[in-house]
XYZ file of C-alpha atoms in Angstrom:
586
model
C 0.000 0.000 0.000
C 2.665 2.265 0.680
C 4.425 1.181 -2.431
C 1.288 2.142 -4.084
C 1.237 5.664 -2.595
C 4.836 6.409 -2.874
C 4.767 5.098 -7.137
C 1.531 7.329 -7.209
C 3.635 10.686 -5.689
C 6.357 10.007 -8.022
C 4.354 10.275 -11.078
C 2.583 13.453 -9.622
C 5.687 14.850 -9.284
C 7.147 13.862 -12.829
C 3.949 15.500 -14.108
C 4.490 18.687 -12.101
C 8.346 19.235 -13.181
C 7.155 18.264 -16.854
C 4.334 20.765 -17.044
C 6.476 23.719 -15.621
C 9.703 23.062 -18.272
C 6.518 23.513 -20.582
C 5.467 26.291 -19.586
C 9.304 27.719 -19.045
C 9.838 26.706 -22.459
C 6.621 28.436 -23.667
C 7.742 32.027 -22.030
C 11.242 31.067 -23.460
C 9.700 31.048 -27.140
C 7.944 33.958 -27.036
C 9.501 36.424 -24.759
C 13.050 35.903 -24.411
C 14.729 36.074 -28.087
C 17.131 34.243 -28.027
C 16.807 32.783 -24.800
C 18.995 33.606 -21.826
C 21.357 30.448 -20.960
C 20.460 30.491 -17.229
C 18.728 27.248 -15.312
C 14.548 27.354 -15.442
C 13.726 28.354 -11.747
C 16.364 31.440 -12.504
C 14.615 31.976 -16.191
C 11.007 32.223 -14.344
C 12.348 34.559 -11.656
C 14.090 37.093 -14.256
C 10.383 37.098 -16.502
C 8.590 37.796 -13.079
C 10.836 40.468 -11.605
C 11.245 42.139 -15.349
C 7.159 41.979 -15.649
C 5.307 41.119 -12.556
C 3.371 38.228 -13.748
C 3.736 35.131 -16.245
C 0.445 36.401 -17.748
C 1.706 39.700 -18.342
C 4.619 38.821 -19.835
C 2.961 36.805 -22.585
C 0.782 39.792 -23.257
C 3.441 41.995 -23.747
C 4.558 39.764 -26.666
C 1.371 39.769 -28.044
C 1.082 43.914 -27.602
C -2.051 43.125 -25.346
C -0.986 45.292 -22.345
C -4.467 45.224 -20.406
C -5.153 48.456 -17.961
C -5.833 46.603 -15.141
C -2.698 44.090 -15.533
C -0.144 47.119 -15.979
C 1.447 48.713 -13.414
C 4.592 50.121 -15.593
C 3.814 53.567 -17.515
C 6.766 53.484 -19.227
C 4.661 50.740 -21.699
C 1.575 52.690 -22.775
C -0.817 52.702 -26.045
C -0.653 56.182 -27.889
C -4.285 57.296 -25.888
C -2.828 56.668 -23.139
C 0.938 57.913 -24.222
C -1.272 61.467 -25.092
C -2.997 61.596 -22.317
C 0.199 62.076 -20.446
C 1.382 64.380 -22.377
C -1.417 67.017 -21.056
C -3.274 69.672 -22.195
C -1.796 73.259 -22.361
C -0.066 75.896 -24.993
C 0.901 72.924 -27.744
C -2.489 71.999 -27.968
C -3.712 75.916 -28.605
C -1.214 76.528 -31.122
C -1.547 73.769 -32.721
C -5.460 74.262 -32.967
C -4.884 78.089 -34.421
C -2.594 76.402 -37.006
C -5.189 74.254 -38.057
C -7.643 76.900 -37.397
C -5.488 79.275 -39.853
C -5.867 76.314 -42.461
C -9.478 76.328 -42.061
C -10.197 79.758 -42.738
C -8.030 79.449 -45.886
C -10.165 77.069 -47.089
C -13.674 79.064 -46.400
C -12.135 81.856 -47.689
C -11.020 80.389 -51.169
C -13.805 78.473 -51.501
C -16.301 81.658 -50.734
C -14.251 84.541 -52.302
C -16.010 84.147 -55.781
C -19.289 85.963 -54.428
C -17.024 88.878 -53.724
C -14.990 88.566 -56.886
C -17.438 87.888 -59.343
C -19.812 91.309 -58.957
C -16.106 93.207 -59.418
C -14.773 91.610 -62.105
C -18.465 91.060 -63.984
C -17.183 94.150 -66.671
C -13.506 92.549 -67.368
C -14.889 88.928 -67.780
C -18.491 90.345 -69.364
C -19.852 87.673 -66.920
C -23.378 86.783 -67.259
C -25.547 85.564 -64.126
C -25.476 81.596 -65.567
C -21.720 82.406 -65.652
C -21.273 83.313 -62.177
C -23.314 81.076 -61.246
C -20.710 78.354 -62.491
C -17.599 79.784 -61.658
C -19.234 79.870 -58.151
C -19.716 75.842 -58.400
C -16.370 75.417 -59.092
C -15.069 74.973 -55.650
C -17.551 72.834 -54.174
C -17.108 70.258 -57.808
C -13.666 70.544 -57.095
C -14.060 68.957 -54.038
C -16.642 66.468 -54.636
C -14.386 65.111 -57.502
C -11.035 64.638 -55.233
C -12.091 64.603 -51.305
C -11.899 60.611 -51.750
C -8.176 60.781 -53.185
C -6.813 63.417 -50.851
C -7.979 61.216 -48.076
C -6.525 58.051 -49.419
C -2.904 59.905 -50.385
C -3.378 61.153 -46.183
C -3.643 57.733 -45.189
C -0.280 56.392 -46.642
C 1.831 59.568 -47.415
C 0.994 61.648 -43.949
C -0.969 64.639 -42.737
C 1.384 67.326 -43.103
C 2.915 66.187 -46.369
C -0.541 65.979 -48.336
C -1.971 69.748 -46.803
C 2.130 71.194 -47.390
C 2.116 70.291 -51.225
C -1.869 70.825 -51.713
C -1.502 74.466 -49.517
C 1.273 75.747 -51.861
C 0.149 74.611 -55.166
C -2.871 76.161 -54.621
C -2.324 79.613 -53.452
C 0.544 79.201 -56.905
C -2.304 78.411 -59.044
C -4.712 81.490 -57.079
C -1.940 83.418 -58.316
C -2.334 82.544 -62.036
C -5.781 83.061 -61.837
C -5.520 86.474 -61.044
C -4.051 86.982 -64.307
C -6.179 85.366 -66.434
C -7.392 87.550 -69.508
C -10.849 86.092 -69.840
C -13.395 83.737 -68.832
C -12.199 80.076 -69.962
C -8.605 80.565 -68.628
C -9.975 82.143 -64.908
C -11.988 78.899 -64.644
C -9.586 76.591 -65.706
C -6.939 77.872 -63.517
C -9.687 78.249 -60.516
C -10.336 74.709 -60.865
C -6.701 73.587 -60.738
C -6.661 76.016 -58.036
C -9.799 74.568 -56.010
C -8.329 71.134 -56.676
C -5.453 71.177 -53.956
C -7.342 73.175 -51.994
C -9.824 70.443 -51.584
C -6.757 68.263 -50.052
C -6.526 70.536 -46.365
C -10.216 70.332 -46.796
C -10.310 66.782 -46.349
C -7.243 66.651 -43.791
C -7.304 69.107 -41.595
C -9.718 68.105 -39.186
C -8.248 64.980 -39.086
C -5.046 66.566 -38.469
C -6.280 68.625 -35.640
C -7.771 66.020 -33.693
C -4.816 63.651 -33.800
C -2.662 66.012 -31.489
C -5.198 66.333 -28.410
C -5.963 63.676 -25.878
C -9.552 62.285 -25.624
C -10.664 64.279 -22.704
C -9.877 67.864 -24.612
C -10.634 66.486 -28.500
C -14.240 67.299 -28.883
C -13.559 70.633 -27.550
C -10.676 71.863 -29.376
C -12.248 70.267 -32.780
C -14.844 72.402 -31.862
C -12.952 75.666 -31.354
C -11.195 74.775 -34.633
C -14.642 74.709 -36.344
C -15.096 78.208 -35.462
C -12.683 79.821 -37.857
C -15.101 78.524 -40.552
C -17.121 81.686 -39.024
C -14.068 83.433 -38.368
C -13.772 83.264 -42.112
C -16.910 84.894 -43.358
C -16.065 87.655 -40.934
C -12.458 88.230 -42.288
C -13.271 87.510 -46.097
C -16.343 90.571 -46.446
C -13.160 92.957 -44.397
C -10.283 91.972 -46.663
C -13.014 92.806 -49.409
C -13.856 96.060 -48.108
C -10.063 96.801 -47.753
C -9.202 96.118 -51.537
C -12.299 96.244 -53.390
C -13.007 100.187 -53.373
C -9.428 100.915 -54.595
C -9.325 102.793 -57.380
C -6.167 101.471 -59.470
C -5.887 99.745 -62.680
C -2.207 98.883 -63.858
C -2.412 97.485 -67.497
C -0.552 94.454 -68.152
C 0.639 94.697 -71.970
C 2.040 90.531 -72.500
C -1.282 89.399 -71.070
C -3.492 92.314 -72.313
C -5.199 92.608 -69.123
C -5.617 95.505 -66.357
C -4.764 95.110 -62.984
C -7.793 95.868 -60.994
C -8.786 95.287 -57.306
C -10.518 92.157 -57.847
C -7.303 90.449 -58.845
C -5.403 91.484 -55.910
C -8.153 90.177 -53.658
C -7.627 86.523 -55.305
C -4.168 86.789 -54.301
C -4.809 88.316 -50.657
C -7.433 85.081 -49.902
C -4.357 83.129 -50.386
C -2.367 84.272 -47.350
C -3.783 81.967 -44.670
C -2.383 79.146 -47.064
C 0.562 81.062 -47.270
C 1.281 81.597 -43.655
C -0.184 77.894 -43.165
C 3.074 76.729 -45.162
C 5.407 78.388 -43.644
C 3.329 77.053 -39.706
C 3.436 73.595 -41.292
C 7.253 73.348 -41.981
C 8.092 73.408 -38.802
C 5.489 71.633 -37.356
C 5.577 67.607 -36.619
C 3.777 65.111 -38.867
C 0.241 63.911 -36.655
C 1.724 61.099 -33.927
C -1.635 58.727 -34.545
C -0.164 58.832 -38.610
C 3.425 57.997 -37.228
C 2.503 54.795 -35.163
C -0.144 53.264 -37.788
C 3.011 53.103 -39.926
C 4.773 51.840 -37.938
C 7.035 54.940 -36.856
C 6.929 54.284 -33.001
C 10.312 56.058 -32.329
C 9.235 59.382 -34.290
C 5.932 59.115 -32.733
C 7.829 59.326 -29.313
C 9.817 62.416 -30.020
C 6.738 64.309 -31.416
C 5.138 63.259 -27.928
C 7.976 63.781 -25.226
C 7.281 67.319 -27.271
C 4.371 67.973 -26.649
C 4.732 67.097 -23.161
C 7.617 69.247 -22.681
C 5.863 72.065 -23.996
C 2.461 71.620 -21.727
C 4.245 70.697 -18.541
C 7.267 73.113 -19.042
C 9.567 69.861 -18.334
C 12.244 68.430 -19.587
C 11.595 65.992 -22.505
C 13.822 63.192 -21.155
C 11.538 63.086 -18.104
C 8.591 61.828 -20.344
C 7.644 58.927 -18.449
C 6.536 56.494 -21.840
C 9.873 54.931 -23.260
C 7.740 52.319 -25.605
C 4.445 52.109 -27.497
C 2.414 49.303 -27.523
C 1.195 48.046 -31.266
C -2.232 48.310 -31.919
C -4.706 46.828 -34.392
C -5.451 49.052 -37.250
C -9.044 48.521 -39.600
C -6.971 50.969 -42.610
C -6.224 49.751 -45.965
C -4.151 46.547 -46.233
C -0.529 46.713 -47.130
C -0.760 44.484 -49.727
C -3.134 46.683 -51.628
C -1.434 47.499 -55.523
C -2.819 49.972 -57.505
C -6.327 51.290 -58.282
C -8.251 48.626 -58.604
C -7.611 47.746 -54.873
C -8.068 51.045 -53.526
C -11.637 51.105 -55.257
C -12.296 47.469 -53.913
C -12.010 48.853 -50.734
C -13.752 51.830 -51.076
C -17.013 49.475 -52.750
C -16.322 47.564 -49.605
C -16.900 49.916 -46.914
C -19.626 51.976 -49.191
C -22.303 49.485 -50.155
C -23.356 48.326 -46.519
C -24.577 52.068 -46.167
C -27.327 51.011 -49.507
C -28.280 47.366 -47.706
C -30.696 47.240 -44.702
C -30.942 48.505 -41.832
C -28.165 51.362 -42.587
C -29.833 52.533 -45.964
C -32.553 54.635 -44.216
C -30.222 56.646 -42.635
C -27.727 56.983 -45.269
C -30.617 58.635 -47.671
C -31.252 60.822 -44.334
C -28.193 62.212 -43.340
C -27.231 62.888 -47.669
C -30.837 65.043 -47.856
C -30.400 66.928 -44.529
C -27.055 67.601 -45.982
C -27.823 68.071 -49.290
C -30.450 70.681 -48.492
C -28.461 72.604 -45.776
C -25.557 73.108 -48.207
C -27.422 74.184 -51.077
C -29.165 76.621 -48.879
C -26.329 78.370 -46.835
C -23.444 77.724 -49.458
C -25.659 78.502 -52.801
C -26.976 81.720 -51.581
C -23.548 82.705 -49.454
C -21.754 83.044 -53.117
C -25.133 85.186 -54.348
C -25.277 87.104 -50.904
C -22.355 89.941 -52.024
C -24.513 90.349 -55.285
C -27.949 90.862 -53.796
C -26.513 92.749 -50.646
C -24.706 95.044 -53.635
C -27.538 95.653 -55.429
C -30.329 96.800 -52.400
C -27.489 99.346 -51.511
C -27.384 100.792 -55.310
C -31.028 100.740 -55.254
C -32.135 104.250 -55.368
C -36.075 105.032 -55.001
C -38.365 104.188 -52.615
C -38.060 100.847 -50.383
C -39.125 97.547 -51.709
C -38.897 93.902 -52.160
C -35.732 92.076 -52.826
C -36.677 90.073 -55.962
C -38.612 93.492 -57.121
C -34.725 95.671 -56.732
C -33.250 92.079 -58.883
C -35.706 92.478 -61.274
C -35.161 95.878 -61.995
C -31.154 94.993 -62.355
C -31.935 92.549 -65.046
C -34.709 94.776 -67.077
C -32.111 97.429 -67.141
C -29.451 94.600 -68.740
C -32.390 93.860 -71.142
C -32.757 97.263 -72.586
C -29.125 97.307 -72.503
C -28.849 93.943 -75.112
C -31.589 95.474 -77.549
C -29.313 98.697 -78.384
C -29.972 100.580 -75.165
C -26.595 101.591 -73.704
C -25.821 101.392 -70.686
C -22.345 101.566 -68.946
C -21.105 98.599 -66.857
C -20.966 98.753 -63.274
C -18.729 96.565 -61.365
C -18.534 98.995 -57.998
C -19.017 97.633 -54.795
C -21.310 99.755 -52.329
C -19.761 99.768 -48.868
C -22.722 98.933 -47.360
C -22.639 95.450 -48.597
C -19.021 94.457 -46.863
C -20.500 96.161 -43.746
C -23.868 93.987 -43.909
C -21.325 90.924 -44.603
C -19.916 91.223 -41.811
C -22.600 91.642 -39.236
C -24.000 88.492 -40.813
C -20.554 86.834 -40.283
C -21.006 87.977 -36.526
C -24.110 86.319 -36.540
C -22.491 83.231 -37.474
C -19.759 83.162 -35.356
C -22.323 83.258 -32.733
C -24.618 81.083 -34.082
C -21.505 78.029 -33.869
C -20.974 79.273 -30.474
C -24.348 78.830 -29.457
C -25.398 75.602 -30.891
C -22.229 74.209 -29.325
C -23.333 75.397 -25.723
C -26.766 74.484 -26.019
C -26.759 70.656 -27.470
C -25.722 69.390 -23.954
C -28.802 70.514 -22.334
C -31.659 70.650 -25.506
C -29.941 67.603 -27.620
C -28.733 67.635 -31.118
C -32.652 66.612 -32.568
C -34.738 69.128 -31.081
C -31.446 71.578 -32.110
C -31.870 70.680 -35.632
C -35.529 70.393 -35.751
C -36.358 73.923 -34.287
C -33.130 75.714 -36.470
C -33.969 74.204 -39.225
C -37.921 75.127 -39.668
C -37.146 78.397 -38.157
C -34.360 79.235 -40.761
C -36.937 78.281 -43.078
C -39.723 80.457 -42.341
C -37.526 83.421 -42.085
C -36.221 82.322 -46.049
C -39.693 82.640 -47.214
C -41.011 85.671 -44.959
C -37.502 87.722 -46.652
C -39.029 87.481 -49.960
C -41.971 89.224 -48.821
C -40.483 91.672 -46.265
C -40.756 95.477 -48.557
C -38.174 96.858 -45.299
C -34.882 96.317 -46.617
C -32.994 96.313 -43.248
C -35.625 93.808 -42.224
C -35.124 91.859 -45.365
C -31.387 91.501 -44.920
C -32.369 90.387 -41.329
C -34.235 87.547 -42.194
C -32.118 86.838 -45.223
C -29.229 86.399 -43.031
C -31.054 84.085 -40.798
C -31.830 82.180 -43.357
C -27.959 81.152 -43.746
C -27.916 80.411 -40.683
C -28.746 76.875 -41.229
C -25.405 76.342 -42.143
C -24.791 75.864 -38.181
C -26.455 72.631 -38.103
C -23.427 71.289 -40.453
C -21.581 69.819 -37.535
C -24.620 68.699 -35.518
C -25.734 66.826 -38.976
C -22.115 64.953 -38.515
C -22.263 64.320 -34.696
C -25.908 62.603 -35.623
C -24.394 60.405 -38.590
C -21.792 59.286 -36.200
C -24.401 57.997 -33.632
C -26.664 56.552 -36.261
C -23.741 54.211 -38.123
C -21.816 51.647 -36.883
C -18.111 52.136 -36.104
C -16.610 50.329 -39.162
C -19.233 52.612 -42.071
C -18.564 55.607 -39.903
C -16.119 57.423 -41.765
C -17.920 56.059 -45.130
C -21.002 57.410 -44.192
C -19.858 61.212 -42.707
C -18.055 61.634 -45.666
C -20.297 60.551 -48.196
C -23.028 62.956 -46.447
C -20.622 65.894 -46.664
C -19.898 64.945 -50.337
C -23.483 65.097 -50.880
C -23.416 68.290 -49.626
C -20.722 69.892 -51.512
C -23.119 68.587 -54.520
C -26.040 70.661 -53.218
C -23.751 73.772 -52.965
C -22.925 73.470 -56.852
C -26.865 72.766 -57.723
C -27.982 75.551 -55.196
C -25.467 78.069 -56.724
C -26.522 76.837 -59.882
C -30.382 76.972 -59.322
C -30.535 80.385 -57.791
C -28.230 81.914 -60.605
C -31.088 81.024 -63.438
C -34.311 81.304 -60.498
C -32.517 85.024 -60.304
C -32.797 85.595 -64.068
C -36.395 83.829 -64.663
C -38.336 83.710 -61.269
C -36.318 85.588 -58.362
C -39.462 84.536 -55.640
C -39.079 80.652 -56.591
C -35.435 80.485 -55.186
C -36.653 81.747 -51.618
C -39.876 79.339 -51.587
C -37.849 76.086 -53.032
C -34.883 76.443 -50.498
C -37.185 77.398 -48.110
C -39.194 74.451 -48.580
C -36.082 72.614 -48.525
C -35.059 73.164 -45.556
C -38.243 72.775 -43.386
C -38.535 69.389 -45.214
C -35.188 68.721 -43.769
C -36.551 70.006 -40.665
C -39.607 67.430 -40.870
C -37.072 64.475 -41.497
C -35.057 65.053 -38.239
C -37.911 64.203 -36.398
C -37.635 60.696 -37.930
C -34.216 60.889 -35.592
C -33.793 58.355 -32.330
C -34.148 59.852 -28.905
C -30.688 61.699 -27.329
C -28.653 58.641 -26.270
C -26.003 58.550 -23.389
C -22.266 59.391 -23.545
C -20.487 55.835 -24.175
C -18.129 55.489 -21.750
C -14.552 56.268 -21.723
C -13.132 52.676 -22.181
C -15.743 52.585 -25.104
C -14.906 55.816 -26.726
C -10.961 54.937 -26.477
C -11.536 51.679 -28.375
C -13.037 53.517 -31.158
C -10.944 56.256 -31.858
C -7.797 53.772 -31.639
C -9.462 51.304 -34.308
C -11.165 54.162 -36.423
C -10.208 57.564 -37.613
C -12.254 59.706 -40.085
C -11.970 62.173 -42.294
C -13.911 65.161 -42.273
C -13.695 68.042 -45.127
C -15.396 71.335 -44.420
């Protein structure tokens, strides 16, 4: 019996030695390359002292450091690398530089309402004309958002808004010299080309430098300059426009005017966005999805040394953990792939239970873009032509009527001289309304945490509405402009259209789904500047009831919209942002 007992501990113990060389040989595999040549119990003391566990040492060499199983900051993933590196003056300058980019894009992409009235007698622009060269931004943009986003992905941030930025204000340039028509829209195009690629980075590029706690906040801020711009575009006008110079040009048979110079002037932000960009550092979420964990390090031990006013060797994070990326495989070659992948993550968003939403979120869009982009470029023209109006007060459509009866006569042998001059008034009334938009953002962004984003949207929307239609029938012209203003103002429901489409979708379609919405919108900006060029020729009243109508439909179909849902948690909303990244173009 003994014998029995003592044959029976043997064998437990051969089992017990034999399972623990497994399992030292195990952590030997996959931890220790090559392996020290030390005994087993030494090995197994070295891997717990160096990690703390056997468990955590194995996730380490998977890159699957849990929170709750590490103790050692000096192994961190990059959320939680940037949320050491703090919030402070980095963060702010870095947001102005991207808010600097911003307002170069609203600018260029606006500046044709202010240009076109000016330079109407040098081109011999007709309304259908304008209303073309006007929709040349917005098709710009709708044609190349998808490749300036892809060329982000795999050449950087700062590389693909460095080389758009400065071929564009070069090609701005050009088109300040163009003799006629054709050649000012070709070169406008090339122009609005590159600047579509900071339009389709730039948020992206600002949010990639702030921790999660500040990010929603200082995207936010950034947002603002879009407002910023229509404030600073109408004053640059008002600065340049009323000169009274005009150098001729002999080679090009052209005269320098005002107009021209403006072109040039909306190029400065891009300018001084160039010269902020070279010595900035390319985004650190860019850096480790390539692979580029050591750069990614010194742009953060940066960052930190700038917000904590320490010493950059004293950042506590020495490595980076790998993480899991959804982007675009590496073995992807040529276009065929890139389109595969593109089909891939866009046709979920036509199937059920997503397509609902997707035809949604492109109307709401659609019709808040044509509305406050489409009559933004015609808003100089109409502004310009109720402060020429002489005689007694009356409707707006009745003052644009009169304009175009008087170019009539002119076309059956009636002559009368050209006027390109811009009344004062109108970069004075620009402004205010810019004001009003600035506020507007600032507004909408304080109340959506206590009213929610649908009853937001719902109430703007209808309200902006009403006011369209009641400005074709208000005969007071400062009430007019008034209501005409607020009727723009739907433009502030832009980002709150986003933040919905973000909730409705899942993760993976996210970014599919926010940009296809926003490309439907830069379509409605070229049919709404489009539309209301030829409803100002034929029927001036239609444009105000259809866009009107437009957007209190829009208003109608947010009520379809679920109830306000709760803040995911933290864990929840780190997971996400690791694994997903989109990219937003104004």
């Amino acid at each position: 019996m003994n014998g029995v007992t003592r044959c029976r501990s043997v064998s437990a113990s051969s089992r017990a030695r034999g399972s623990f060389r497994r399992a030292v040989k195990y952590i030997l595999r996959f931890v220790l390359r090559p392996p020290p040549s030390v005994d087993e119990k030494s090995d197994l003391r070295v891997l717990v002292k160096s990690y703390g566990t056997i468990e955590k040492a194995i996730m380490t060499a998977n890159g699957k450091l849990e929170k709750n199983a590490k103790s050692d900051s000096s192994i961190a993933t990059l959320d939680e690398a940037m949320m050491l590196t703090g919030f402070g003056i980095y963060n702010i300058l870095h947001m102005l530089l991207s808010g600097l980019i911003l307002m170069g894009v609203i600018m260029q992409s606006l500046v044709m309402g202010y240009v076109m009235p000016a330079a109407q007698c040098d081109l011999e622009l007709t309304l259908t004309q304008r209303g073309w060269l006007a929709a040349i931004p917005f098709l710009a943009i709708i044609l190349t958002s998808y490749f300036w986003g892809w060329l982000a992905d795999t050449r950087g941030r700062r590389f693909v808004m460095l080389f758009s930025m400065m071929i564009s204000a070069v090609f701005s340039v050009l088109a300040s010299l163009a003799p006629d028509i054709i050649s000012f829209g070709l070169l406008s195009f090339c122009s609005s080309i590159f600047m579509s690629g900071p339009s389709a980075v730039v948020y992206t590029f600002l949010g990639e430098f702030t921790n999660l706690r500040h990010r929603d906040k200082m995207v936010a801020f950034g947002s603002s300059f879009v407002g910023i711009g229509t404030v600073v575009l109408p004053a640059i006008s008002w600065l340049i426009l009323p000169l009274e110079f005009s150098l001729p040009v002999p080679f090009l048979g052209i005269a320098y005017r005002p107009w021209r110079l403006l072109i040039v002037a909306c190029t400065l932000p891009f300018i001084l966005g160039t010269l902020f960009l070279l010595i900035a550092p390319e985004s650190p979420k860019f850096l480790n999805a390539s692979g580029q964990s050591e750069e990614c390090l010194v742009v953060l031990r940066k960052i930190y040394a700038v917000n904590r006013r320490l010493p950059e060797d004293t950042y506590p994070v020495k490595t980076l953990v790998s993480e899991a990326h959804n982007t675009k495989p590496k073995d992807s070659k040529g276009l065929a792939a890139i389109f595969a992948s593109m089909r891939d993550q866009t046709a979920p968003l036509f199937r059920s239970p997503l397509l609902p939403w997707t035809c949604l979120t492109c109307f709401v869009q659609f019709g808040i873009f044509a509305t406050t982009n489409g009559f933004y470029i015609w808003f100089p023209t109409i502004l310009n032509s109720l402060a020429n109006h002489e005689g007694a007060e009356t409707r707006i459509c009745d003052v644009l009527d009169a304009n175009q009866a008087n170019k009539a006569s002119a076309s059956n042998g009636t002559l009368i001289k050209c006027d390109d001059t811009m009344n004062t008034a109108t970069f004075e009334m620009s402004i205010y309304t810019g004001l009003v938009f600035c506020s507007m953002y600032i507004m909408v962004g304080f109340l959506v945490d206590f009213l929610g984003k649908k009853l937001i949207l719902v109430v703007l929307l209808a309200s902006t509405g009403l006011c369209g239609i009641a400005a074709h029938h208000a005969s007071n012209q400062q009430l007019a402009v008034a209501l005409f203003a607020i009727f723009q103002m739907c433009g502030a429901c832009i980002g709150l259209t986003n933040a919905v489409t973000v909730e409705l979708f899942p993760t993976k379609y996210r970014a599919m789904a926010v940009c296809l919405s926003m490309m439907m919108g830069r379509v409605g900006s070229m049919v709404g500047s489009n539309l209301i060029g030829l409803f100002l020729t034929v029927n001036c009243g239609a444009s105000f009831y259809l866009f009107g109508a437009i957007v209190i439909v829009c208003s109608l179909c947010c009520l379809t919209l679920p109830a306000k849902k709760n803040a995911p948690s933290l864990e929840k909303q780190k997971t996400e942002v690791t694994q997903h990244q989109t990219h937003e173009p104004v």
